Amino acid sequence: RSLAVAFNDNWDLVEERVPEQASPPPDIRQLIRPVLADLDDVCSTPCKDPGDNLRKRLDEVAEHGSLLQALSGSGEIDLLEGLHPDLAGRPSFKVGNTGRAPNFSDIKEVRARVVAIGEAIDTVRQHVGTAAAEQLASALRRFTLDAGGERRRAGELEFHDLLVLARALLRDPVHGPAVRARLHGRYQRLLLDEFQDTDPIQIELAVRIACSDPLNAEIGRVAWNEVDVDPGHLFFVGDPKQSIYRFRRADISMFLAAQKRFGNGSKDNVELTANFRTVAPAIDWVNSTFARLMSEPGGDDLPVASQPRYIPLDHTRPDPPDGPAVAVMGRREHPYKMKADDVRAEEAAEVAATVASALREGWSVDAGNHTWRPARLGDITILVPARTSLPFLEDALENVGIPFRTESSSLVYGSRAIRDLLMVLRAVDDPTNYLHIVSALRTPLMGCGDDELFLFKWERRGRWSHLADQPDSVPADDRVRVGLEYLRSLYDVRSFLAPSELLDRISRDRRAMELGFAEGRPRDVWRRIRFVIDQARAWSEATGGNLRQYLQWVNLQTAEGARVAESILPETDDDAVRIMTIHSAKGLEFPITIVSGMSTKPGGRAAPGEVVFPPTGGVAYKFGKHVRTEEWESWAPIDEQMSLHERIRLLYVACTRAQDHLVVSLHRCERRGDPSPASRTNAELLVDGMAELLEDVPDATSESGDVELVAEVALPPPLAMT
């Protein structure tokens, strides 16, 4: 399924690069036969000492060869499982300096042959795995293109469909010239703003419209970067340092290629360096830190460009009169191997202390007309790269009574109130999933305590399924039984109600809005619930899907690493600290910006099946840990370098959102050894970039870390329930 989703998102590349028919996988028994023959030969090498360690290893290898020989006589699947590198009892083919030279006629040759046989076994398995991947890809190609054709016939095109079909029209050898000529005459000047976010299809549309000779039939056949454009017809405005959408093909390499093709060296490039947003000390810090990070060695030998040249910004605003313009949290490293959750908890606690300091000490923010005023809650925004640290931030801010709101939909779906609401919906959908049912009963919406659940199951012998009849030992007023009956009532009508209607009914029946008062920030909870119900309604109108399909869609929004950047509008009179993802904050600005969540190591949980379409061409597949095509192996180091460079640009985007005060988190654990740049956390990258400058940057909070707000900071009064 993960492969099919990726194919659908890139169906134009699938059509171009994935063959219609793949060769069938080879007979693995034929491939392994010469390898086993070589294995038998090397294992029969004479040895003077039967107790020699290399002789023992050869005996283990021979035993493994006998197993493979036996499996080759049964079936291909059994043999393939026998070749798996994680097979229990498989000997190691890495012999190193094992054995004593006097015991063998040529010990170096024996060692080399053992290593080569291990590599040959892996090559056989890899060869079959690659062929199977290509076979699967061809089948998915047909499925993907058929689905695209159905959307076109039904008039239900997605945004990507519109782009691809528009490009196909401009490329068309019959109709393309006339269409290009008409568009060329109508749109005589094309300006591509935010060009760093432009994908290859969009720039190709612009170039073919602005081409010098639109009636030339050859224009539709050549690559976009080979099309001639007359001066004055095409303009680009963008900042390559803010290129952070590689996941949707807005690749930095495309920006740099366009700059090289149309920029005419430096002659036609105009650099806009004046920054009217950020105060001078913060600009100086950004220039120093990111000039160092973006000029780190590495990537120069890659086949695609992965980092732009850093152009310093020029500040236009003075220092703030009160409060540090740039401050850090977590200056000192945490102990080696400290648990990740403990690091996040300490980081979140210091974020809360920083908010308290800003309010207590009256950090100045720009009030307009060259005047300054003390900061309020709504002036403070916390930016995080992902949802990982959100629960810790919520706890820390709640503990000291600081109101806050999340303003990215990706964060909304990860909040507790919405998780509880969706958990009840999941329990309604599947009466056989007892984990979901029990989890739903434990939510505040259903109100069942662990003691009641224990009593229901182990003393009263109740049944978890809400479709099952309960025994007489469970009284009618048992809270768990009542909860299960409520889930059953929704299950009975799930086919007749849209997901948004079910969510709305659960919200009203279980008093989800009122529970917002228990969290201490009801307006934020109300806004999240309304947003999720509205999105569910829009989803139903667009797809007409059922409850299970909706929950599958929700899983995409809540998956770790999901980049949903839709902003949630706040209540007009709600003064609270804002929490946003960096992606959703792009293009915005905030008086006080706290960059948090920097302690997480890069990477994440890989999908069971992955596919990439490298800009250099071809298709690369990966399944699990052990099936990787040659294209994947070739692309992996390039992808690692490009991911590192994009992380640096993401940090740049986060730090340049600040207007008056910037606070960056450096919370990180002590490392043993020198980790590679790609494995460094965001905090470690920032420390590297700051270098000796770190000594001159103050801490965001005092040593005491005092965050008591009740007596020192006037917070808005709680809402009264009417």
mmCIF file of N, CA, C and O in Angstrom, residues 571-629:
data_model
loop_
_atom_site.group_PDB
_atom_site.id
_atom_site.type_symbol
_atom_site.label_atom_id
_atom_site.label_comp_id
_atom_site.label_asym_id
_atom_site.label_seq_id
_atom_site.Cartn_x
_atom_site.Cartn_y
_atom_site.Cartn_z
ATOM 1 N N GLU A 571 -9.164 31.735 17.926
ATOM 2 C CA GLU A 571 -10.279 32.570 18.364
ATOM 3 C C GLU A 571 -9.810 34.026 18.398
ATOM 4 O O GLU A 571 -8.675 34.319 18.773
ATOM 5 N N THR A 572 -10.678 34.947 18.025
ATOM 6 C CA THR A 572 -10.258 36.339 17.886
ATOM 7 C C THR A 572 -9.862 36.967 19.214
ATOM 8 O O THR A 572 -9.062 37.897 19.239
ATOM 9 N N ASP A 573 -10.415 36.480 20.328
ATOM 10 C CA ASP A 573 -10.111 37.097 21.621
ATOM 11 C C ASP A 573 -9.332 36.148 22.529
ATOM 12 O O ASP A 573 -9.349 36.299 23.740
ATOM 13 N N ASP A 574 -8.671 35.177 21.942
ATOM 14 C CA ASP A 574 -7.944 34.180 22.726
ATOM 15 C C ASP A 574 -6.469 34.548 22.775
ATOM 16 O O ASP A 574 -5.782 34.509 21.761
ATOM 17 N N ASP A 575 -5.970 34.915 23.959
ATOM 18 C CA ASP A 575 -4.570 35.272 24.136
ATOM 19 C C ASP A 575 -3.840 34.069 24.712
ATOM 20 O O ASP A 575 -4.046 33.699 25.870
ATOM 21 N N ALA A 576 -3.007 33.432 23.907
ATOM 22 C CA ALA A 576 -2.328 32.212 24.341
ATOM 23 C C ALA A 576 -1.049 32.046 23.538
ATOM 24 O O ALA A 576 -0.898 32.595 22.447
ATOM 25 N N VAL A 577 -0.117 31.275 24.109
ATOM 26 C CA VAL A 577 1.104 30.914 23.388
ATOM 27 C C VAL A 577 0.726 30.011 22.221
ATOM 28 O O VAL A 577 -0.135 29.134 22.341
ATOM 29 N N ARG A 578 1.366 30.205 21.087
ATOM 30 C CA ARG A 578 1.070 29.417 19.899
ATOM 31 C C ARG A 578 2.129 28.338 19.722
ATOM 32 O O ARG A 578 3.318 28.568 19.950
ATOM 33 N N ILE A 579 1.705 27.156 19.266
ATOM 34 C CA ILE A 579 2.617 26.067 18.929
ATOM 35 C C ILE A 579 2.357 25.691 17.476
ATOM 36 O O ILE A 579 1.221 25.408 17.093
ATOM 37 N N MET A 580 3.401 25.682 16.667
ATOM 38 C CA MET A 580 3.264 25.391 15.244
ATOM 39 C C MET A 580 4.426 24.513 14.787
ATOM 40 O O MET A 580 5.498 24.523 15.399
ATOM 41 N N THR A 581 4.211 23.786 13.692
ATOM 42 C CA THR A 581 5.335 23.112 13.044
ATOM 43 C C THR A 581 6.100 24.132 12.205
ATOM 44 O O THR A 581 5.543 25.143 11.773
ATOM 45 N N ILE A 582 7.365 23.843 11.966
ATOM 46 C CA ILE A 582 8.188 24.771 11.183
ATOM 47 C C ILE A 582 7.654 24.880 9.764
ATOM 48 O O ILE A 582 7.623 25.969 9.180
ATOM 49 N N HIS A 583 7.216 23.763 9.195
ATOM 50 C CA HIS A 583 6.697 23.809 7.834
ATOM 51 C C HIS A 583 5.490 24.736 7.729
ATOM 52 O O HIS A 583 5.357 25.492 6.767
ATOM 53 N N SER A 584 4.585 24.683 8.703
ATOM 54 C CA SER A 584 3.391 25.531 8.626
ATOM 55 C C SER A 584 3.706 26.980 8.961
ATOM 56 O O SER A 584 2.927 27.875 8.624
ATOM 57 N N ALA A 585 4.848 27.242 9.608
ATOM 58 C CA ALA A 585 5.213 28.616 9.965
ATOM 59 C C ALA A 585 5.940 29.341 8.847
ATOM 60 O O ALA A 585 6.168 30.551 8.933
ATOM 61 N N LYS A 586 6.298 28.619 7.799
ATOM 62 C CA LYS A 586 7.037 29.235 6.697
ATOM 63 C C LYS A 586 6.237 30.398 6.112
ATOM 64 O O LYS A 586 5.056 30.279 5.815
ATOM 65 N N GLY A 587 6.890 31.542 5.957
ATOM 66 C CA GLY A 587 6.234 32.732 5.439
ATOM 67 C C GLY A 587 5.607 33.610 6.503
ATOM 68 O O GLY A 587 5.149 34.707 6.202
ATOM 69 N N LEU A 588 5.589 33.135 7.768
ATOM 70 C CA LEU A 588 4.993 33.906 8.862
ATOM 71 C C LEU A 588 6.103 34.523 9.713
ATOM 72 O O LEU A 588 7.285 34.272 9.514
ATOM 73 N N GLU A 589 5.702 35.344 10.669
ATOM 74 C CA GLU A 589 6.672 35.981 11.569
ATOM 75 C C GLU A 589 6.040 36.156 12.938
ATOM 76 O O GLU A 589 4.822 36.321 13.061
ATOM 77 N N PHE A 590 6.879 36.122 13.985
ATOM 78 C CA PHE A 590 6.389 36.145 15.355
ATOM 79 C C PHE A 590 7.310 37.011 16.213
ATOM 80 O O PHE A 590 8.540 36.905 16.091
ATOM 81 N N PRO A 591 6.760 37.840 17.096
ATOM 82 C CA PRO A 591 7.606 38.701 17.930
ATOM 83 C C PRO A 591 8.635 37.922 18.745
ATOM 84 O O PRO A 591 9.807 38.285 18.797
ATOM 85 N N ILE A 592 8.199 36.845 19.410
ATOM 86 C CA ILE A 592 9.114 36.011 20.188
ATOM 87 C C ILE A 592 9.005 34.588 19.655
ATOM 88 O O ILE A 592 7.931 33.985 19.717
ATOM 89 N N THR A 593 10.078 34.051 19.133
ATOM 90 C CA THR A 593 10.078 32.722 18.527
ATOM 91 C C THR A 593 10.977 31.802 19.327
ATOM 92 O O THR A 593 12.158 32.100 19.545
ATOM 93 N N ILE A 594 10.413 30.684 19.783
ATOM 94 C CA ILE A 594 11.165 29.668 20.511
ATOM 95 C C ILE A 594 11.251 28.428 19.623
ATOM 96 O O ILE A 594 10.234 27.837 19.269
ATOM 97 N N VAL A 595 12.458 28.057 19.233
ATOM 98 C CA VAL A 595 12.669 26.890 18.376
ATOM 99 C C VAL A 595 12.990 25.708 19.281
ATOM 100 O O VAL A 595 14.047 25.661 19.905
ATOM 101 N N SER A 596 12.054 24.753 19.352
ATOM 102 C CA SER A 596 12.157 23.638 20.294
ATOM 103 C C SER A 596 12.105 22.310 19.545
ATOM 104 O O SER A 596 12.030 22.275 18.320
ATOM 105 N N GLY A 597 12.135 21.196 20.308
ATOM 106 C CA GLY A 597 12.082 19.867 19.701
ATOM 107 C C GLY A 597 13.342 19.519 18.930
ATOM 108 O O GLY A 597 13.290 18.783 17.942
ATOM 109 N N MET A 598 14.483 20.007 19.369
ATOM 110 C CA MET A 598 15.731 19.844 18.621
ATOM 111 C C MET A 598 16.544 18.618 19.045
ATOM 112 O O MET A 598 17.615 18.381 18.509
ATOM 113 N N SER A 599 16.040 17.844 20.019
ATOM 114 C CA SER A 599 16.853 16.754 20.566
ATOM 115 C C SER A 599 16.655 15.435 19.844
ATOM 116 O O SER A 599 17.408 14.487 20.056
ATOM 117 N N THR A 600 15.661 15.345 18.964
ATOM 118 C CA THR A 600 15.362 14.079 18.302
ATOM 119 C C THR A 600 16.392 13.765 17.230
ATOM 120 O O THR A 600 16.759 14.630 16.437
ATOM 121 N N LYS A 601 16.830 12.515 17.206
ATOM 122 C CA LYS A 601 17.797 12.100 16.188
ATOM 123 C C LYS A 601 17.114 12.025 14.826
ATOM 124 O O LYS A 601 15.925 11.713 14.735
ATOM 125 N N PRO A 602 17.842 12.311 13.756
ATOM 126 C CA PRO A 602 17.229 12.267 12.420
ATOM 127 C C PRO A 602 16.829 10.848 12.048
ATOM 128 O O PRO A 602 17.338 9.872 12.595
ATOM 129 N N GLY A 603 15.926 10.783 11.085
ATOM 130 C CA GLY A 603 15.428 9.485 10.656
ATOM 131 C C GLY A 603 14.079 9.218 11.268
ATOM 132 O O GLY A 603 13.454 10.073 11.888
ATOM 133 N N GLY A 604 13.585 8.051 11.106
ATOM 134 C CA GLY A 604 12.275 7.696 11.623
ATOM 135 C C GLY A 604 11.940 6.279 11.204
ATOM 136 O O GLY A 604 12.765 5.555 10.647
ATOM 137 N N ARG A 605 10.734 5.898 11.486
ATOM 138 C CA ARG A 605 10.304 4.557 11.152
ATOM 139 C C ARG A 605 10.073 4.461 9.650
ATOM 140 O O ARG A 605 9.247 5.180 9.084
ATOM 141 N N ALA A 606 10.796 3.570 8.998
ATOM 142 C CA ALA A 606 10.675 3.432 7.552
ATOM 143 C C ALA A 606 9.416 2.647 7.208
ATOM 144 O O ALA A 606 8.958 1.791 7.970
ATOM 145 N N ALA A 607 8.841 2.947 6.061
ATOM 146 C CA ALA A 607 7.690 2.206 5.582
ATOM 147 C C ALA A 607 8.122 0.801 5.172
ATOM 148 O O ALA A 607 9.283 0.568 4.825
ATOM 149 N N PRO A 608 7.202 -0.181 5.189
ATOM 150 C CA PRO A 608 7.572 -1.539 4.770
ATOM 151 C C PRO A 608 8.103 -1.584 3.342
ATOM 152 O O PRO A 608 8.992 -2.371 3.034
ATOM 153 N N GLY A 609 7.553 -0.749 2.488
ATOM 154 C CA GLY A 609 8.041 -0.656 1.121
ATOM 155 C C GLY A 609 8.248 0.799 0.755
ATOM 156 O O GLY A 609 7.402 1.638 1.043
ATOM 157 N N GLU A 610 9.384 1.105 0.147
ATOM 158 C CA GLU A 610 9.691 2.489 -0.211
ATOM 159 C C GLU A 610 10.159 2.562 -1.653
ATOM 160 O O GLU A 610 10.779 1.628 -2.168
ATOM 161 N N VAL A 611 9.869 3.681 -2.298
ATOM 162 C CA VAL A 611 10.308 3.916 -3.665
ATOM 163 C C VAL A 611 10.698 5.376 -3.792
ATOM 164 O O VAL A 611 10.074 6.254 -3.176
ATOM 165 N N VAL A 612 11.754 5.654 -4.520
ATOM 166 C CA VAL A 612 12.151 7.029 -4.822
ATOM 167 C C VAL A 612 12.437 7.122 -6.320
ATOM 168 O O VAL A 612 12.805 6.134 -6.963
ATOM 169 N N PHE A 613 12.232 8.329 -6.837
ATOM 170 C CA PHE A 613 12.508 8.617 -8.240
ATOM 171 C C PHE A 613 13.613 9.669 -8.275
ATOM 172 O O PHE A 613 13.339 10.869 -8.280
ATOM 173 N N PRO A 614 14.885 9.240 -8.259
ATOM 174 C CA PRO A 614 15.987 10.210 -8.176
ATOM 175 C C PRO A 614 15.967 11.186 -9.346
ATOM 176 O O PRO A 614 15.566 10.834 -10.464
ATOM 177 N N PRO A 615 16.379 12.442 -9.115
ATOM 178 C CA PRO A 615 16.450 13.415 -10.207
ATOM 179 C C PRO A 615 17.397 12.983 -11.319
ATOM 180 O O PRO A 615 17.293 13.449 -12.449
ATOM 181 N N THR A 616 18.307 12.070 -10.976
ATOM 182 C CA THR A 616 19.246 11.586 -11.984
ATOM 183 C C THR A 616 18.622 10.545 -12.906
ATOM 184 O O THR A 616 19.249 10.127 -13.877
ATOM 185 N N GLY A 617 17.372 10.104 -12.599
ATOM 186 C CA GLY A 617 16.699 9.121 -13.424
ATOM 187 C C GLY A 617 16.591 7.775 -12.736
ATOM 188 O O GLY A 617 17.229 7.510 -11.713
ATOM 189 N N GLY A 618 15.754 6.900 -13.310
ATOM 190 C CA GLY A 618 15.587 5.564 -12.761
ATOM 191 C C GLY A 618 14.608 5.524 -11.604
ATOM 192 O O GLY A 618 14.012 6.531 -11.211
ATOM 193 N N VAL A 619 14.440 4.330 -11.045
ATOM 194 C CA VAL A 619 13.558 4.098 -9.900
ATOM 195 C C VAL A 619 14.318 3.236 -8.905
ATOM 196 O O VAL A 619 15.019 2.293 -9.291
ATOM 197 N N ALA A 620 14.189 3.560 -7.629
ATOM 198 C CA ALA A 620 14.890 2.819 -6.580
ATOM 199 C C ALA A 620 13.876 2.256 -5.596
ATOM 200 O O ALA A 620 12.958 2.968 -5.176
ATOM 201 N N TYR A 621 14.043 0.977 -5.217
ATOM 202 C CA TYR A 621 13.109 0.309 -4.312
ATOM 203 C C TYR A 621 13.848 -0.214 -3.092
ATOM 204 O O TYR A 621 15.007 -0.622 -3.158
ATOM 205 N N LYS A 622 13.091 -0.229 -1.986
ATOM 206 C CA LYS A 622 13.609 -0.815 -0.753
ATOM 207 C C LYS A 622 12.451 -1.493 -0.029
ATOM 208 O O LYS A 622 11.393 -0.900 0.145
ATOM 209 N N PHE A 623 12.664 -2.744 0.387
ATOM 210 C CA PHE A 623 11.669 -3.478 1.165
ATOM 211 C C PHE A 623 12.341 -4.011 2.420
ATOM 212 O O PHE A 623 13.256 -4.842 2.334
ATOM 213 N N GLY A 624 11.907 -3.525 3.568
ATOM 214 C CA GLY A 624 12.502 -3.978 4.811
ATOM 215 C C GLY A 624 13.974 -3.616 4.900
ATOM 216 O O GLY A 624 14.441 -2.633 4.328
ATOM 217 N N LYS A 625 14.735 -4.447 5.617
ATOM 218 C CA LYS A 625 16.152 -4.166 5.824
ATOM 219 C C LYS A 625 17.037 -4.755 4.747
ATOM 220 O O LYS A 625 18.157 -4.293 4.532
ATOM 221 N N HIS A 626 16.566 -5.792 4.048
ATOM 222 C CA HIS A 626 17.487 -6.599 3.263
ATOM 223 C C HIS A 626 17.242 -6.599 1.765
ATOM 224 O O HIS A 626 18.033 -7.173 1.032
ATOM 225 N N VAL A 627 16.143 -6.014 1.303
ATOM 226 C CA VAL A 627 15.902 -5.971 -0.141
ATOM 227 C C VAL A 627 16.049 -4.533 -0.610
ATOM 228 O O VAL A 627 15.192 -3.686 -0.333
ATOM 229 N N ARG A 628 17.156 -4.273 -1.264
ATOM 230 C CA ARG A 628 17.434 -2.940 -1.800
ATOM 231 C C ARG A 628 17.981 -3.094 -3.209
ATOM 232 O O ARG A 628 18.923 -3.860 -3.427
ATOM 233 N N THR A 629 17.389 -2.365 -4.142
ATOM 234 C CA THR A 629 17.885 -2.451 -5.509
ATOM 235 C C THR A 629 19.205 -1.694 -5.632
ATOM 236 O O THR A 629 19.567 -0.892 -4.759
#
